[in-house]
JSON list of C-alpha atoms in Angstrom, two decimals:
[
{"chain": "A", "resi": 1, "resn": "UNK", "atom": "CA", "xyz": [-18.92, 1.99, -1.62]},
{"chain": "A", "resi": 2, "resn": "UNK", "atom": "CA", "xyz": [-19.84, -0.60, -4.19]},
{"chain": "A", "resi": 3, "resn": "UNK", "atom": "CA", "xyz": [-20.24, -4.31, -3.58]},
{"chain": "A", "resi": 4, "resn": "UNK", "atom": "CA", "xyz": [-16.80, -4.88, -5.15]},
{"chain": "A", "resi": 5, "resn": "UNK", "atom": "CA", "xyz": [-15.29, -2.32, -2.76]},
{"chain": "A", "resi": 6, "resn": "UNK", "atom": "CA", "xyz": [-16.84, -4.10, 0.22]},
{"chain": "A", "resi": 7, "resn": "UNK", "atom": "CA", "xyz": [-15.58, -7.47, -1.00]},
{"chain": "A", "resi": 8, "resn": "UNK", "atom": "CA", "xyz": [-12.07, -6.10, -1.28]},
{"chain": "A", "resi": 9, "resn": "UNK", "atom": "CA", "xyz": [-12.21, -4.53, 2.19]},
{"chain": "A", "resi": 10, "resn": "UNK", "atom": "CA", "xyz": [-13.40, -7.87, 3.58]},
{"chain": "A", "resi": 11, "resn": "UNK", "atom": "CA", "xyz": [-10.59, -9.70, 1.78]},
{"chain": "A", "resi": 12, "resn": "UNK", "atom": "CA", "xyz": [-8.05, -7.14, 2.99]},
{"chain": "A", "resi": 13, "resn": "UNK", "atom": "CA", "xyz": [-8.96, -7.71, 6.61]},
{"chain": "A", "resi": 14, "resn": "UNK", "atom": "CA", "xyz": [-9.85, -11.37, 6.75]},
{"chain": "A", "resi": 15, "resn": "UNK", "atom": "CA", "xyz": [-8.59, -13.34, 3.77]},
{"chain": "A", "resi": 16, "resn": "UNK", "atom": "CA", "xyz": [-5.45, -15.23, 4.75]},
{"chain": "A", "resi": 17, "resn": "UNK", "atom": "CA", "xyz": [-4.40, -16.33, 1.27]},
{"chain": "A", "resi": 18, "resn": "UNK", "atom": "CA", "xyz": [-3.37, -14.75, -1.98]},
{"chain": "A", "resi": 19, "resn": "UNK", "atom": "CA", "xyz": [-5.35, -12.23, -3.95]},
{"chain": "A", "resi": 20, "resn": "UNK", "atom": "CA", "xyz": [-4.13, -10.16, -6.86]},
{"chain": "A", "resi": 21, "resn": "UNK", "atom": "CA", "xyz": [-5.00, -6.50, -7.15]},
{"chain": "A", "resi": 22, "resn": "UNK", "atom": "CA", "xyz": [-7.02, -4.67, -9.73]},
{"chain": "A", "resi": 23, "resn": "UNK", "atom": "CA", "xyz": [-6.91, -0.87, -10.25]},
{"chain": "A", "resi": 24, "resn": "UNK", "atom": "CA", "xyz": [-9.51, -0.09, -7.58]},
{"chain": "A", "resi": 25, "resn": "UNK", "atom": "CA", "xyz": [-7.85, -2.37, -5.05]},
{"chain": "A", "resi": 26, "resn": "UNK", "atom": "CA", "xyz": [-4.48, -0.76, -5.74]},
{"chain": "A", "resi": 27, "resn": "UNK", "atom": "CA", "xyz": [-5.98, 2.67, -5.08]},
{"chain": "A", "resi": 28, "resn": "UNK", "atom": "CA", "xyz": [-7.54, 1.48, -1.79]},
{"chain": "A", "resi": 29, "resn": "UNK", "atom": "CA", "xyz": [-4.25, -0.08, -0.76]},
{"chain": "A", "resi": 30, "resn": "UNK", "atom": "CA", "xyz": [-2.28, 3.09, -1.46]},
{"chain": "A", "resi": 31, "resn": "UNK", "atom": "CA", "xyz": [-4.85, 5.14, 0.47]},
{"chain": "A", "resi": 32, "resn": "UNK", "atom": "CA", "xyz": [-4.40, 2.76, 3.41]},
{"chain": "A", "resi": 33, "resn": "UNK", "atom": "CA", "xyz": [-0.62, 3.26, 3.17]},
{"chain": "A", "resi": 34, "resn": "UNK", "atom": "CA", "xyz": [-1.10, 7.05, 3.18]},
{"chain": "A", "resi": 35, "resn": "UNK", "atom": "CA", "xyz": [-3.33, 6.84, 6.29]},
{"chain": "A", "resi": 36, "resn": "UNK", "atom": "CA", "xyz": [-0.70, 4.77, 8.11]},
{"chain": "A", "resi": 37, "resn": "UNK", "atom": "CA", "xyz": [2.02, 7.24, 7.14]},
{"chain": "A", "resi": 38, "resn": "UNK", "atom": "CA", "xyz": [-0.13, 10.21, 8.22]},
{"chain": "A", "resi": 39, "resn": "UNK", "atom": "CA", "xyz": [-0.63, 8.60, 11.64]},
{"chain": "A", "resi": 40, "resn": "UNK", "atom": "CA", "xyz": [3.15, 8.42, 11.88]},
{"chain": "A", "resi": 41, "resn": "UNK", "atom": "CA", "xyz": [3.36, 12.13, 11.07]},
{"chain": "A", "resi": 42, "resn": "UNK", "atom": "CA", "xyz": [4.33, 11.88, 7.38]},
{"chain": "A", "resi": 43, "resn": "UNK", "atom": "CA", "xyz": [2.22, 13.46, 4.67]},
{"chain": "A", "resi": 44, "resn": "UNK", "atom": "CA", "xyz": [2.96, 13.24, 0.97]},
{"chain": "A", "resi": 45, "resn": "UNK", "atom": "CA", "xyz": [2.62, 16.60, -0.79]},
{"chain": "A", "resi": 46, "resn": "UNK", "atom": "CA", "xyz": [0.43, 16.39, -3.91]},
{"chain": "A", "resi": 47, "resn": "UNK", "atom": "CA", "xyz": [3.39, 17.47, -6.03]},
{"chain": "A", "resi": 48, "resn": "UNK", "atom": "CA", "xyz": [5.45, 14.41, -4.96]},
{"chain": "A", "resi": 49, "resn": "UNK", "atom": "CA", "xyz": [5.31, 11.10, -6.77]},
{"chain": "A", "resi": 50, "resn": "UNK", "atom": "CA", "xyz": [5.05, 7.93, -4.67]},
{"chain": "A", "resi": 51, "resn": "UNK", "atom": "CA", "xyz": [8.69, 7.19, -5.51]},
{"chain": "A", "resi": 52, "resn": "UNK", "atom": "CA", "xyz": [9.86, 10.65, -4.41]},
{"chain": "A", "resi": 53, "resn": "UNK", "atom": "CA", "xyz": [7.93, 10.24, -1.17]},
{"chain": "A", "resi": 54, "resn": "UNK", "atom": "CA", "xyz": [9.54, 6.85, -0.52]},
{"chain": "A", "resi": 55, "resn": "UNK", "atom": "CA", "xyz": [13.02, 8.24, -1.21]},
{"chain": "A", "resi": 56, "resn": "UNK", "atom": "CA", "xyz": [12.54, 10.57, 1.75]},
{"chain": "A", "resi": 57, "resn": "UNK", "atom": "CA", "xyz": [12.83, 7.56, 4.04]},
{"chain": "A", "resi": 58, "resn": "UNK", "atom": "CA", "xyz": [16.30, 6.46, 2.95]},
{"chain": "A", "resi": 59, "resn": "UNK", "atom": "CA", "xyz": [18.57, 5.76, 5.92]},
{"chain": "A", "resi": 60, "resn": "UNK", "atom": "CA", "xyz": [15.62, 5.31, 8.28]},
{"chain": "A", "resi": 61, "resn": "UNK", "atom": "CA", "xyz": [14.02, 2.22, 9.74]},
{"chain": "A", "resi": 62, "resn": "UNK", "atom": "CA", "xyz": [11.18, 2.71, 7.22]},
{"chain": "A", "resi": 63, "resn": "UNK", "atom": "CA", "xyz": [13.48, 2.74, 4.20]},
{"chain": "A", "resi": 64, "resn": "UNK", "atom": "CA", "xyz": [13.06, -0.86, 3.08]},
{"chain": "A", "resi": 65, "resn": "UNK", "atom": "CA", "xyz": [9.34, -1.43, 3.78]},
{"chain": "A", "resi": 66, "resn": "UNK", "atom": "CA", "xyz": [8.26, 1.95, 2.37]},
{"chain": "A", "resi": 67, "resn": "UNK", "atom": "CA", "xyz": [10.54, 1.52, -0.64]},
{"chain": "A", "resi": 68, "resn": "UNK", "atom": "CA", "xyz": [9.35, -2.04, -1.31]},
{"chain": "A", "resi": 69, "resn": "UNK", "atom": "CA", "xyz": [5.67, -1.12, -0.88]},
{"chain": "A", "resi": 70, "resn": "UNK", "atom": "CA", "xyz": [6.14, 1.76, -3.32]},
{"chain": "A", "resi": 71, "resn": "UNK", "atom": "CA", "xyz": [8.05, -0.41, -5.80]},
{"chain": "A", "resi": 72, "resn": "UNK", "atom": "CA", "xyz": [5.26, -3.01, -5.81]},
{"chain": "A", "resi": 73, "resn": "UNK", "atom": "CA", "xyz": [2.55, -0.36, -6.06]},
{"chain": "A", "resi": 74, "resn": "UNK", "atom": "CA", "xyz": [4.31, 1.36, -8.98]},
{"chain": "A", "resi": 75, "resn": "UNK", "atom": "CA", "xyz": [4.96, -1.98, -10.71]},
{"chain": "A", "resi": 76, "resn": "UNK", "atom": "CA", "xyz": [1.25, -2.68, -10.62]},
{"chain": "A", "resi": 77, "resn": "UNK", "atom": "CA", "xyz": [-0.06, 0.81, -11.23]},
{"chain": "A", "resi": 78, "resn": "UNK", "atom": "CA", "xyz": [2.26, 1.79, -14.04]},
{"chain": "A", "resi": 79, "resn": "UNK", "atom": "CA", "xyz": [3.77, -1.48, -15.23]},
{"chain": "A", "resi": 80, "resn": "UNK", "atom": "CA", "xyz": [0.63, -3.66, -15.04]},
{"chain": "A", "resi": 81, "resn": "UNK", "atom": "CA", "xyz": [2.53, -6.27, -13.03]},
{"chain": "A", "resi": 82, "resn": "UNK", "atom": "CA", "xyz": [0.68, -8.75, -10.85]},
{"chain": "A", "resi": 83, "resn": "UNK", "atom": "CA", "xyz": [0.99, -7.77, -7.20]},
{"chain": "A", "resi": 84, "resn": "UNK", "atom": "CA", "xyz": [0.07, -9.88, -4.21]},
{"chain": "A", "resi": 85, "resn": "UNK", "atom": "CA", "xyz": [-2.31, -8.44, -1.64]},
{"chain": "A", "resi": 86, "resn": "UNK", "atom": "CA", "xyz": [-0.63, -10.64, 0.96]},
{"chain": "A", "resi": 87, "resn": "UNK", "atom": "CA", "xyz": [2.78, -9.07, 0.23]},
{"chain": "A", "resi": 88, "resn": "UNK", "atom": "CA", "xyz": [1.39, -5.54, 0.48]},
{"chain": "A", "resi": 89, "resn": "UNK", "atom": "CA", "xyz": [-0.49, -6.38, 3.66]},
{"chain": "A", "resi": 90, "resn": "UNK", "atom": "CA", "xyz": [2.71, -7.72, 5.26]},
{"chain": "A", "resi": 91, "resn": "UNK", "atom": "CA", "xyz": [4.63, -4.61, 4.26]},
{"chain": "A", "resi": 92, "resn": "UNK", "atom": "CA", "xyz": [1.95, -2.34, 5.66]},
{"chain": "A", "resi": 93, "resn": "UNK", "atom": "CA", "xyz": [2.00, -4.24, 8.96]},
{"chain": "A", "resi": 94, "resn": "UNK", "atom": "CA", "xyz": [5.77, -3.83, 9.12]},
{"chain": "A", "resi": 95, "resn": "UNK", "atom": "CA", "xyz": [5.45, -0.10, 8.40]},
{"chain": "A", "resi": 96, "resn": "UNK", "atom": "CA", "xyz": [2.66, 0.30, 10.94]},
{"chain": "A", "resi": 97, "resn": "UNK", "atom": "CA", "xyz": [4.68, -1.43, 13.65]},
{"chain": "A", "resi": 98, "resn": "UNK", "atom": "CA", "xyz": [7.99, 0.34, 12.94]}
]
């Protein structure tokens, strides 16, 4: 891990306010999402896109938070939109607790 990686991990856990994501932070955040989903028994096949994976949760309690997390991730990753760490953190908490 680099110093930037450690700063992000610190911010992820302890920073209460806003922080926008860069490419590395987005990757860490998606990895965290995948770990949470794996603990719930869901694994994304390598051949599936994030959107396809999220669509598998339609009509479940995870539909909205997984769909919204994926929408924000894709907007940042592929659309270069600004995404809030706080929003993603809240969604991941909701997913984790569902």
